[in-house]
Amino acid sequence: MTTATHSADLLVIGWGLAGLVAASEAAALGKRVVIVDQEPRTNLGGQAWWSFGGLFFIDSPEQRRLGIKDSLELARQDWFGNAGFDREEDAWPKRWAEAYLQFAHTEKRAWLREKGVGFFPIVGWAERGGYTALGPGNSVPRFHITWGTGPGLVAPFQAAVEKAEAEGRVTILPRHKVTAITMADGVVTGASGDVLGASDAQRGVATSREVVGSFEVTAAATLVSSGGIGGNHDLVRKQWPARLGTAPETMITGVPAYVDGSMYPVAEGAGARLINGDRMWHYVEGIQNWDPVWPQHGIRILPGPSSVWLDATGTRLPVPLFPGFDTLGTLAHLRQTGHDHSWFVLSQKIIEKEFTLSGSEQNPDLTGKDVQLLVKSRLGKGASGPVQAFMDRGADFVVRDTLDDLIAGMKALPGGEALDGDRVRREVEARDREIDNDFTKDAQIAMLRSARAFTGDKIIRTAKPHRILDPESGPLIAVKLHVLTRKSLGGIETDLDGRALGADGAPIPGLYAAGEASGFGGGGVHGYRALEGTFVGGCLFSGRTAGRAAARAV
């Protein structure tokens, strides 16, 4: 086998959003850039391409138009109440959090608008919390959907990189898997690894690891932007924290298989310090994709607040663990039940108004910037096309006209033997009795009525409160929910220039990190919990920061 050699000012390992942003920033400053990735070029843009494109802004024009009063002080209160920073290792993550909040409050939106990125006018309210003012959750809606979703967010950075490629300033090397970061006299000098066999696989499809050659890249600076561990269930279980209960025996996967964590030990071998590996972000509203792209492919339901959430036995989840309120709080609670699944019970009226599926491919109206389809799917009668496809073909959906038949259908699914049908009936009927008055002791009903005071929720996100068992609201629907792997919240510790830090706290000369590989900044900018809209945003900010800093240094 031959060894191919390349040289550059900056080597970028991983072409997800953070890598593309870093490469485009360095190229714009006149630097020569080499980008390597283990996948075929069809995967340019990485996980961000598949995303819903949600972005966290503070006091945006979209918020103000909807009457939302946001501020840097309120957002900081929410972020730090959510993060729960409590470790010595949180010193740099806390600094990154402060810097990111400033970015989200000031130039982030204008910077993206200059690049042609637009935003859906209705702001979403994710991670609503439901605790006290200093507890977890967003006090106000801050989830801004990119017009064009993930592909629309990736597009300007991909275009900038490809333009620089055409001009000879950027070289993109697909199917190049880094196995070592090279060093000389304590300074990182680039990377080496395996050239994998060519592949014409479509985006997201798992590819082979057949080695057909080797390569070396010499660079003045090297940036690791290789993502997290969500596609590697063994590694997820190995790092699973006791505070979230026992790791699930069965999970579904919310990211492609190439999100395998393979660069972490390589970076560690070069002296980089990995921190907060036990902090992770997985969803509990996962459903099996009826049309999978990658192995064990799952989709997350982005739920509105009305569905009744039951554990595997049929017991309703406690306050404030309602749909869309507290992702990790719900995960920790469900991990104590001894079962790997839970249930939504809802009506046709609820699914029509409240069910959105995460992912660019599940939102053809927003992804395709199709206004006519958007009006039809979000405001018209009936479930949206992608949701209806899951109702018709999804393995986790039960649709029936009566509660007895619904319970029988739930019991017929794998794991359904744990369900107490009488308990399900009591929970649903009791909830329905609370609907008849404008006042109630049911906190979920009170919260959904409060949600409808927000114009955005009332228009497209929250169904009018009604009895689930009302025949006019039917048919009845049950959805079996799984744990869906997604994000690593820890990673390579970095300073505010994105320089990777060693065990002694000093920067490793020539080594940088960005994106999920760096815990979205600093080795864990989110702390224990994320406020949503902050993952692709963290890739943007950390990629921009590290790309600019590396370019200045070489």
Coordinates of C-alpha atoms in Angstrom, one line a residue:
M1 CA 0.0 0.0 0.0
T2 CA 1.2 3.5 -0.8
T3 CA 1.2 6.4 1.6
A4 CA -0.3 9.6 0.2
T5 CA 1.1 12.9 1.6
H6 CA -0.5 16.3 1.9
S7 CA 0.4 19.6 3.5
A8 CA -1.7 22.6 4.7
D9 CA -1.8 25.5 7.1
L10 CA -4.8 23.9 8.8
L11 CA -5.9 20.3 8.9
V12 CA -9.6 19.8 9.8
I13 CA -10.6 16.3 11.0
G14 CA -14.3 15.9 10.4
W15 CA -16.6 17.8 7.9
G16 CA -19.6 18.3 10.1
L17 CA -20.9 21.8 10.7
A18 CA -18.2 22.8 13.1
G19 CA -15.5 21.6 10.7
L20 CA -17.0 23.3 7.7
V21 CA -17.3 26.6 9.6
A22 CA -13.7 26.4 10.8
A23 CA -12.4 25.5 7.4
S24 CA -14.4 28.3 5.7
E25 CA -13.2 30.9 8.3
A26 CA -9.5 29.8 7.8
A27 CA -9.8 29.8 4.0
A28 CA -11.4 33.3 4.1
L29 CA -8.2 34.4 5.9
G30 CA -6.1 33.1 3.1
K31 CA -5.0 29.8 4.7
R32 CA -4.6 26.5 2.9
V33 CA -6.9 23.9 4.4
V34 CA -7.1 20.1 4.2
I35 CA -10.3 18.5 5.4
V36 CA -10.4 14.7 6.0
D37 CA -13.3 12.5 6.9
Q38 CA -13.8 8.7 7.1
E39 CA -17.1 8.8 5.1
P40 CA -17.8 9.3 1.4
R41 CA -18.4 12.9 0.2
T42 CA -22.1 12.3 0.1
N43 CA -22.0 12.9 3.9
L44 CA -20.5 16.4 3.7
G45 CA -22.2 18.4 6.5
G46 CA -22.3 15.5 8.9
Q47 CA -25.1 15.3 11.5
A48 CA -26.1 18.9 11.0
W49 CA -27.5 18.0 7.6
W50 CA -30.0 15.7 9.3
S51 CA -31.0 18.2 12.0
F52 CA -34.1 20.2 12.4
G53 CA -31.9 23.3 12.4
G54 CA -33.1 24.7 15.6
L55 CA -31.1 27.7 16.9
F56 CA -31.1 29.5 20.3
F57 CA -31.3 33.3 20.0
I58 CA -31.8 35.8 22.8
D59 CA -34.2 38.8 22.3
S60 CA -34.5 38.2 18.6
P61 CA -36.8 40.1 16.2
E62 CA -38.9 36.9 15.9
Q63 CA -39.3 36.8 19.7
R64 CA -40.2 40.5 19.9
R65 CA -42.8 40.2 17.2
L66 CA -44.5 37.5 19.2
G67 CA -44.5 39.6 22.4
I68 CA -41.7 37.5 24.0
K69 CA -39.7 39.5 26.5
D70 CA -36.2 38.0 26.6
S71 CA -32.9 39.3 27.9
L72 CA -29.3 38.2 28.3
E73 CA -29.9 38.1 32.1
L74 CA -32.9 35.8 31.8
A75 CA -31.1 33.6 29.3
R76 CA -28.1 33.4 31.6
Q77 CA -30.3 32.5 34.5
D78 CA -31.8 29.7 32.5
W79 CA -28.5 28.4 31.1
F80 CA -26.7 28.2 34.4
G81 CA -29.8 26.8 36.2
N82 CA -30.0 24.2 33.5
A83 CA -26.3 23.4 33.4
G84 CA -25.7 22.8 37.1
F85 CA -22.0 23.3 36.8
D86 CA -20.4 21.8 39.9
R87 CA -17.0 20.4 39.0
E88 CA -13.4 21.7 38.8
E89 CA -13.5 20.6 35.1
D90 CA -16.3 23.2 34.5
A91 CA -14.0 26.2 34.6
W92 CA -13.6 26.4 30.9
P93 CA -17.1 25.2 30.0
K94 CA -18.5 28.1 32.2
R95 CA -16.4 30.6 30.3
W96 CA -17.6 29.2 27.1
A97 CA -21.2 29.4 28.3
E98 CA -20.7 33.1 29.0
A99 CA -19.2 33.7 25.6
Y100 CA -21.9 31.7 23.8
L101 CA -24.7 33.6 25.5
Q102 CA -23.1 36.9 24.4
F103 CA -22.8 35.5 20.8
A104 CA -26.5 34.4 20.9
H105 CA -27.6 37.8 22.1
T106 CA -25.5 39.9 19.7
E107 CA -23.9 38.9 16.4
K108 CA -25.0 35.3 15.9
R109 CA -28.3 36.1 14.1
A110 CA -26.8 38.9 12.0
W111 CA -23.8 36.8 11.0
L112 CA -26.1 34.1 9.8
R113 CA -28.4 36.5 8.0
E114 CA -25.4 37.9 6.1
K115 CA -24.8 34.4 4.8
G116 CA -28.4 34.1 3.6
V117 CA -29.8 32.0 6.4
G118 CA -33.4 32.7 7.2
F119 CA -35.7 31.7 10.1
F120 CA -39.3 30.6 10.5
P121 CA -41.2 33.4 12.0
I122 CA -42.8 31.4 14.9
V123 CA -40.4 30.6 17.7
G124 CA -40.7 27.2 19.5
W125 CA -40.7 26.6 23.2
A126 CA -38.5 23.6 23.9
E127 CA -37.4 22.3 27.3
R128 CA -40.1 24.2 29.2
G129 CA -38.8 23.1 32.6
G130 CA -41.8 23.4 35.0
Y131 CA -39.7 23.9 38.1
T132 CA -38.8 27.1 39.8
A133 CA -37.2 30.2 38.2
L134 CA -33.7 29.0 39.1
G135 CA -34.4 25.4 37.9
P136 CA -33.9 23.7 34.5
G137 CA -35.7 24.9 31.4
N138 CA -36.3 27.8 29.1
S139 CA -38.4 30.6 30.7
V140 CA -39.5 31.8 27.3
P141 CA -39.6 30.4 23.8
R142 CA -36.1 30.6 22.1
F143 CA -36.1 27.7 19.6
H144 CA -35.7 29.4 16.1
I145 CA -36.2 27.0 13.2
T146 CA -33.8 27.6 10.2
W147 CA -35.7 28.1 7.0
G148 CA -34.4 25.1 5.1
T149 CA -33.7 23.2 8.4
G150 CA -30.3 21.5 8.7
P151 CA -29.4 21.6 5.0
G152 CA -30.2 25.3 4.9
L153 CA -27.8 25.9 7.8
V154 CA -25.0 23.8 6.3
A155 CA -25.4 25.3 2.8
P156 CA -23.5 28.6 3.1
F157 CA -20.6 27.0 4.8
Q158 CA -20.4 24.1 2.4
A159 CA -20.6 26.6 -0.5
A160 CA -17.8 28.7 0.9
V161 CA -15.6 25.6 1.4
E162 CA -16.4 24.3 -2.1
K163 CA -15.6 27.7 -3.6
A164 CA -12.3 27.8 -1.9
E165 CA -11.7 24.2 -3.1
A166 CA -12.3 25.3 -6.7
E167 CA -9.8 28.1 -6.1
G168 CA -7.2 25.7 -4.8
R169 CA -7.2 26.8 -1.2
V170 CA -9.1 23.8 0.3
T171 CA -8.5 20.1 -0.3
I172 CA -11.3 17.7 0.7
L173 CA -10.3 14.1 1.3
P174 CA -13.2 11.6 1.7
R175 CA -12.6 8.1 3.1
H176 CA -9.6 9.2 5.1
K177 CA -9.7 7.8 8.6
V178 CA -7.3 9.4 11.1
T179 CA -5.6 6.9 13.4
A180 CA -2.9 9.1 14.9
I181 CA -2.2 12.8 15.5
T182 CA 1.5 13.3 14.7
M183 CA 3.9 15.3 16.9
A184 CA 7.4 16.5 16.9
D185 CA 9.1 18.0 20.0
G186 CA 5.7 18.3 21.8
V187 CA 4.1 20.2 18.9
V188 CA 1.3 18.7 16.8
T189 CA 2.4 18.5 13.2
G190 CA -0.7 16.9 11.5
A191 CA -2.2 13.5 11.4
S192 CA -1.9 10.1 9.7
G193 CA -4.2 7.2 9.1
D194 CA -6.0 4.8 6.7
V195 CA -7.4 5.4 3.3
L196 CA -10.6 3.4 3.1
G197 CA -12.1 1.8 0.1
A198 CA -14.2 4.0 -2.2
S199 CA -17.9 4.0 -1.5
D200 CA -20.9 5.3 -3.4
A201 CA -23.2 4.9 -0.4
Q202 CA -26.0 7.4 0.0
R203 CA -25.8 9.9 2.9
G204 CA -26.1 8.3 6.3
V205 CA -25.8 4.7 5.1
A206 CA -23.2 2.7 7.0
T207 CA -20.0 2.1 5.0
S208 CA -17.1 -0.4 5.2
R209 CA -13.8 0.0 6.9
E210 CA -11.8 -1.8 4.3
V211 CA -8.3 -0.2 4.2
V212 CA -6.7 0.3 0.8
G213 CA -3.9 2.7 1.6
S214 CA -2.5 5.2 4.1
F215 CA -2.0 8.9 4.3
E216 CA -0.1 11.6 6.1
V217 CA -1.0 15.3 6.4
T218 CA 1.5 17.9 7.6
A219 CA -0.1 21.0 9.0
A220 CA 0.8 24.0 11.1
A221 CA -2.5 23.5 13.0
T222 CA -4.8 20.6 13.4
L223 CA -8.5 20.9 14.4
V224 CA -10.6 17.9 15.7
S225 CA -14.3 18.3 14.8
S226 CA -15.2 14.6 14.6
G227 CA -18.5 14.5 16.6
G228 CA -19.5 12.4 19.6
I229 CA -20.4 8.8 20.5
G230 CA -24.2 8.5 19.8
G231 CA -23.8 5.9 17.1
N232 CA -21.8 3.6 19.3
H233 CA -24.2 2.0 21.8
D234 CA -21.4 0.1 23.6
L235 CA -19.6 3.3 24.3
V236 CA -22.8 5.1 25.4
R237 CA -23.5 2.3 27.9
K238 CA -19.9 2.4 29.1
Q239 CA -20.1 6.1 29.9
W240 CA -23.7 6.0 31.1
P241 CA -23.9 7.9 34.5
A242 CA -25.4 6.3 37.6
R243 CA -27.5 9.5 38.1
L244 CA -29.5 8.5 35.0
G245 CA -30.2 5.0 36.4
T246 CA -29.1 1.9 34.6
A247 CA -28.3 2.0 30.9
P248 CA -31.0 0.7 28.6
E249 CA -30.6 -2.8 27.2
T250 CA -32.2 -1.7 24.0
M251 CA -31.9 1.7 22.4
I252 CA -32.5 3.2 19.0
T253 CA -30.1 5.5 17.2
G254 CA -30.6 9.1 16.4
V255 CA -27.3 9.7 14.5
P256 CA -25.5 7.8 11.7
A257 CA -23.2 4.9 12.6
Y258 CA -20.1 6.9 11.8
V259 CA -20.7 9.0 15.0
D260 CA -18.6 6.4 16.8
G261 CA -16.3 8.3 19.1
S262 CA -13.2 6.9 17.4
M263 CA -11.3 10.2 17.5
Y264 CA -11.4 10.6 21.2
P265 CA -8.7 8.1 22.0
V266 CA -6.6 9.5 19.1
A267 CA -6.9 13.0 20.5
E268 CA -6.1 11.7 24.0
G269 CA -3.0 10.0 22.6
A270 CA -1.8 13.4 21.6
G271 CA -2.2 14.6 25.1
A272 CA -5.7 16.2 24.9
R273 CA -7.7 16.0 28.1
L274 CA -11.2 14.5 27.8
I275 CA -13.6 15.8 30.4
N276 CA -17.3 15.2 31.3
G277 CA -17.6 12.0 29.4
D278 CA -20.5 11.0 31.6
R279 CA -22.6 13.9 30.5
M280 CA -24.8 13.0 27.6
W281 CA -28.1 14.0 26.0
H282 CA -30.5 11.2 24.9
Y283 CA -34.2 11.5 24.2
V284 CA -37.1 9.4 25.5
E285 CA -39.5 10.1 22.7
G286 CA -37.8 8.0 20.1
I287 CA -39.7 5.9 17.5
Q288 CA -38.4 3.3 15.2
N289 CA -38.0 4.7 11.6
W290 CA -40.3 2.7 9.3
D291 CA -37.9 3.7 6.5
P292 CA -34.4 3.5 8.1
V293 CA -31.3 5.0 6.6
W294 CA -28.7 3.8 9.2
P295 CA -28.8 0.8 11.6
Q296 CA -31.4 1.0 14.3
H297 CA -32.5 4.3 12.9
G298 CA -34.8 6.2 15.2
I299 CA -36.7 9.5 14.9
R300 CA -37.5 11.8 17.8
I301 CA -41.0 13.2 18.2
L302 CA -40.9 16.9 19.0
P303 CA -44.1 16.8 21.1
G304 CA -46.5 19.5 22.1
P305 CA -47.7 19.5 25.8
S306 CA -51.0 17.6 25.6
S307 CA -50.3 13.9 25.2
V308 CA -50.7 11.7 28.3
W309 CA -47.3 10.2 29.1
L310 CA -47.4 6.7 30.8
D311 CA -44.6 4.4 31.8
A312 CA -44.4 0.8 30.6
T313 CA -46.9 -0.3 33.3
G314 CA -49.5 2.5 32.4
T315 CA -48.7 4.8 35.3
R316 CA -48.7 8.5 34.4
L317 CA -45.4 10.3 34.8
P318 CA -45.2 12.8 37.7
V319 CA -45.1 16.6 37.6
P320 CA -43.4 18.2 35.7
L321 CA -42.4 15.4 33.4
F322 CA -44.8 16.3 30.6
P323 CA -44.0 16.1 26.9
G324 CA -41.4 18.7 26.0
F325 CA -40.6 19.9 29.5
D326 CA -37.5 18.1 30.9
T327 CA -35.6 15.6 28.7
L328 CA -33.1 14.3 31.2
G329 CA -35.4 14.5 34.1
T330 CA -37.8 12.2 32.2
L331 CA -35.0 9.9 31.2
A332 CA -33.8 9.5 34.7
H333 CA -37.3 8.8 36.0
L334 CA -38.0 6.2 33.3
R335 CA -34.7 4.5 33.9
Q336 CA -36.0 3.7 37.4
T337 CA -39.0 1.8 36.1
G338 CA -37.1 -1.3 35.0
H339 CA -38.3 -0.9 31.4
D340 CA -36.8 0.6 28.3
H341 CA -40.0 2.0 26.8
S342 CA -42.9 4.3 27.7
W343 CA -46.1 5.4 26.0
F344 CA -47.9 8.5 24.7
V345 CA -51.7 8.3 24.7
L346 CA -53.5 11.0 22.7
S347 CA -56.2 11.8 20.2
Q348 CA -56.2 12.6 16.5
K349 CA -56.7 16.3 17.3
I350 CA -53.6 16.3 19.3
I351 CA -51.4 14.5 16.8
E352 CA -52.6 16.8 14.0
K353 CA -51.6 19.9 16.0
E354 CA -48.7 18.8 18.2
F355 CA -46.6 16.1 16.5
T356 CA -43.5 17.3 14.7
L357 CA -40.7 14.8 13.8
S358 CA -37.1 15.8 14.3
G359 CA -34.9 15.7 11.2
S360 CA -34.6 17.6 7.9
E361 CA -36.0 14.6 5.9
Q362 CA -39.1 14.5 8.1
N363 CA -40.0 18.1 7.4
P364 CA -40.2 18.5 3.6
D365 CA -42.1 21.8 3.9
L366 CA -39.5 23.6 6.0
T367 CA -36.5 21.8 4.4
G368 CA -37.8 22.5 0.9
K369 CA -38.8 26.1 1.8
D370 CA -42.3 25.2 0.4
V371 CA -44.7 27.8 1.8
Q372 CA -47.8 26.2 0.3
L373 CA -46.9 22.8 1.7
L374 CA -46.1 24.4 5.1
V375 CA -49.5 26.0 5.3
K376 CA -51.2 22.7 4.4
S377 CA -49.2 20.5 6.7
R378 CA -49.1 22.8 9.8
L379 CA -52.5 24.5 9.6
G380 CA -54.6 22.1 7.4
K381 CA -56.8 19.3 8.6
G382 CA -55.1 15.9 9.2
A383 CA -51.7 14.9 10.3
S384 CA -48.7 16.0 8.2
G385 CA -47.5 13.6 5.6
P386 CA -44.5 12.3 7.5
V387 CA -46.5 11.8 10.7
Q388 CA -49.3 10.1 8.8
A389 CA -46.7 7.7 7.3
F390 CA -45.6 6.7 10.8
M391 CA -49.3 6.3 11.8
D392 CA -49.8 4.0 8.8
R393 CA -46.5 2.1 8.8
G394 CA -44.6 2.7 12.0
A395 CA -44.1 -0.3 14.3
D396 CA -44.7 1.8 17.4
F397 CA -48.1 3.3 16.5
V398 CA -51.5 1.9 17.6
V399 CA -54.6 3.6 16.2
R400 CA -58.0 2.5 17.4
D401 CA -61.5 3.8 17.9
T402 CA -62.1 2.7 21.5
L403 CA -59.9 2.7 24.6
D404 CA -60.4 -1.1 25.1
D405 CA -59.1 -1.7 21.6
L406 CA -56.3 0.8 22.1
I407 CA -55.1 -1.0 25.2
A408 CA -55.3 -4.4 23.5
G409 CA -53.2 -3.0 20.7
M410 CA -50.6 -1.6 23.1
K411 CA -50.4 -5.0 24.9
A412 CA -49.8 -6.7 21.5
L413 CA -46.6 -4.8 20.9
P414 CA -43.3 -6.2 22.3
G415 CA -43.1 -5.3 26.0
G416 CA -46.8 -4.7 26.1
E417 CA -47.2 -7.5 28.7
A418 CA -46.0 -5.0 31.3
L419 CA -49.0 -2.8 30.8
D420 CA -51.8 -2.6 33.3
G421 CA -54.9 -1.9 31.2
D422 CA -57.0 -0.9 34.1
R423 CA -54.4 1.6 35.2
V424 CA -54.3 3.1 31.7
R425 CA -58.1 3.5 31.8
R426 CA -58.1 5.2 35.2
E427 CA -55.3 7.6 34.2
V428 CA -57.0 8.7 30.9
E429 CA -60.5 8.9 32.4
A430 CA -59.3 10.9 35.4
R431 CA -57.4 13.3 33.2
D432 CA -60.5 13.8 31.0
R433 CA -62.7 14.7 34.0
E434 CA -60.4 17.7 34.7
I435 CA -61.1 19.2 31.3
D436 CA -64.7 20.4 32.0
N437 CA -63.7 23.5 34.0
D438 CA -61.4 26.4 33.3
F439 CA -59.6 25.6 36.6
T440 CA -58.0 22.3 37.5
K441 CA -55.6 20.6 39.9
D442 CA -54.0 18.7 37.0
A443 CA -50.7 20.5 36.4
Q444 CA -50.4 19.3 32.8
I445 CA -53.8 20.8 31.9
A446 CA -52.9 24.0 33.6
M447 CA -49.6 24.2 31.7
L448 CA -51.1 23.5 28.3
R449 CA -53.7 26.2 28.9
S450 CA -50.8 28.5 29.8
A451 CA -49.0 27.5 26.7
R452 CA -51.9 28.6 24.5
A453 CA -51.4 32.1 25.9
F454 CA -48.3 32.2 23.7
T455 CA -49.4 33.0 20.1
G456 CA -46.9 30.6 18.6
D457 CA -48.2 27.6 20.6
K458 CA -51.8 28.5 19.9
I459 CA -51.4 28.8 16.2
I460 CA -49.3 25.7 15.4
R461 CA -48.2 23.8 18.5
T462 CA -50.8 23.2 21.2
A463 CA -54.2 21.6 20.6
K464 CA -57.3 23.2 22.2
P465 CA -57.8 21.3 25.5
H466 CA -60.3 18.5 25.0
R467 CA -61.3 15.1 26.4
I468 CA -59.0 12.5 24.8
L469 CA -61.9 10.0 24.9
D470 CA -64.3 12.3 23.1
P471 CA -65.3 10.4 19.9
E472 CA -65.3 13.7 17.9
S473 CA -61.6 14.0 18.7
G474 CA -60.7 10.5 17.7
P475 CA -59.5 8.1 16.7
L476 CA -57.3 7.3 19.8
I477 CA -53.6 6.9 19.3
A478 CA -50.9 5.2 21.4
V479 CA -47.2 5.6 20.6
K480 CA -44.5 3.3 22.1
L481 CA -41.5 5.4 22.9
H482 CA -37.8 4.3 23.1
V483 CA -34.6 5.8 24.3
L484 CA -33.0 7.5 21.3
T485 CA -29.2 8.2 21.5
R486 CA -28.1 11.6 20.4
K487 CA -25.4 13.9 21.8
S488 CA -22.2 13.8 23.9
L489 CA -22.2 16.8 26.2
G490 CA -18.5 16.3 27.3
G491 CA -15.4 16.1 25.2
I492 CA -11.9 17.7 24.6
E493 CA -11.2 20.5 27.0
T494 CA -10.4 23.7 25.2
D495 CA -9.7 27.3 26.1
L496 CA -11.6 30.3 24.6
D497 CA -9.6 30.1 21.4
G498 CA -10.5 26.4 20.9
R499 CA -7.0 25.2 21.7
A500 CA -7.0 21.7 23.1
L501 CA -5.7 21.6 26.7
G502 CA -3.5 18.9 28.2
A503 CA -3.6 17.3 31.7
D504 CA -1.5 20.2 33.0
G505 CA -4.1 22.7 31.8
A506 CA -1.7 24.2 29.2
P507 CA -2.6 24.4 25.4
I508 CA -1.1 21.6 23.3
P509 CA 0.8 23.5 20.6
G510 CA -0.9 23.1 17.2
L511 CA -4.0 21.3 18.4
Y512 CA -7.6 22.6 18.4
A513 CA -11.1 21.2 18.8
A514 CA -14.6 22.3 18.0
G515 CA -18.2 21.0 17.8
E516 CA -19.4 18.0 19.6
A517 CA -15.9 16.6 19.9
S518 CA -15.2 19.5 22.3
G519 CA -18.5 19.3 24.2
F520 CA -19.7 22.1 21.9
G521 CA -17.0 24.3 23.5
G522 CA -14.6 24.0 26.4
G523 CA -15.3 20.3 27.0
G524 CA -19.0 20.7 28.0
V525 CA -20.6 24.1 27.5
H526 CA -24.0 22.7 28.4
G527 CA -23.1 21.3 31.8
Y528 CA -25.5 18.5 32.6
R529 CA -28.4 19.6 30.4
A530 CA -29.1 21.5 27.2
L531 CA -31.7 24.2 26.5
E532 CA -32.2 23.0 22.8
G533 CA -31.3 24.9 19.8
T534 CA -27.8 25.0 21.2
F535 CA -26.2 22.0 19.5
V536 CA -25.9 23.3 15.9
G537 CA -25.4 26.7 17.5
G538 CA -22.5 25.4 19.6
C539 CA -21.0 23.9 16.4
L540 CA -21.3 27.3 14.7
F541 CA -19.7 29.2 17.6
S542 CA -16.9 26.8 18.4
G543 CA -16.1 26.2 14.8
R544 CA -15.9 29.9 14.0
T545 CA -13.8 30.6 17.2
A546 CA -11.3 27.7 16.6
G547 CA -11.1 28.3 12.9
R548 CA -10.3 32.0 13.3
A549 CA -7.8 31.4 16.2
A550 CA -6.0 28.6 14.3
A551 CA -5.7 30.8 11.2
R552 CA -4.3 33.7 13.3
A553 CA -1.7 31.3 14.8
V554 CA -0.2 29.9 11.5

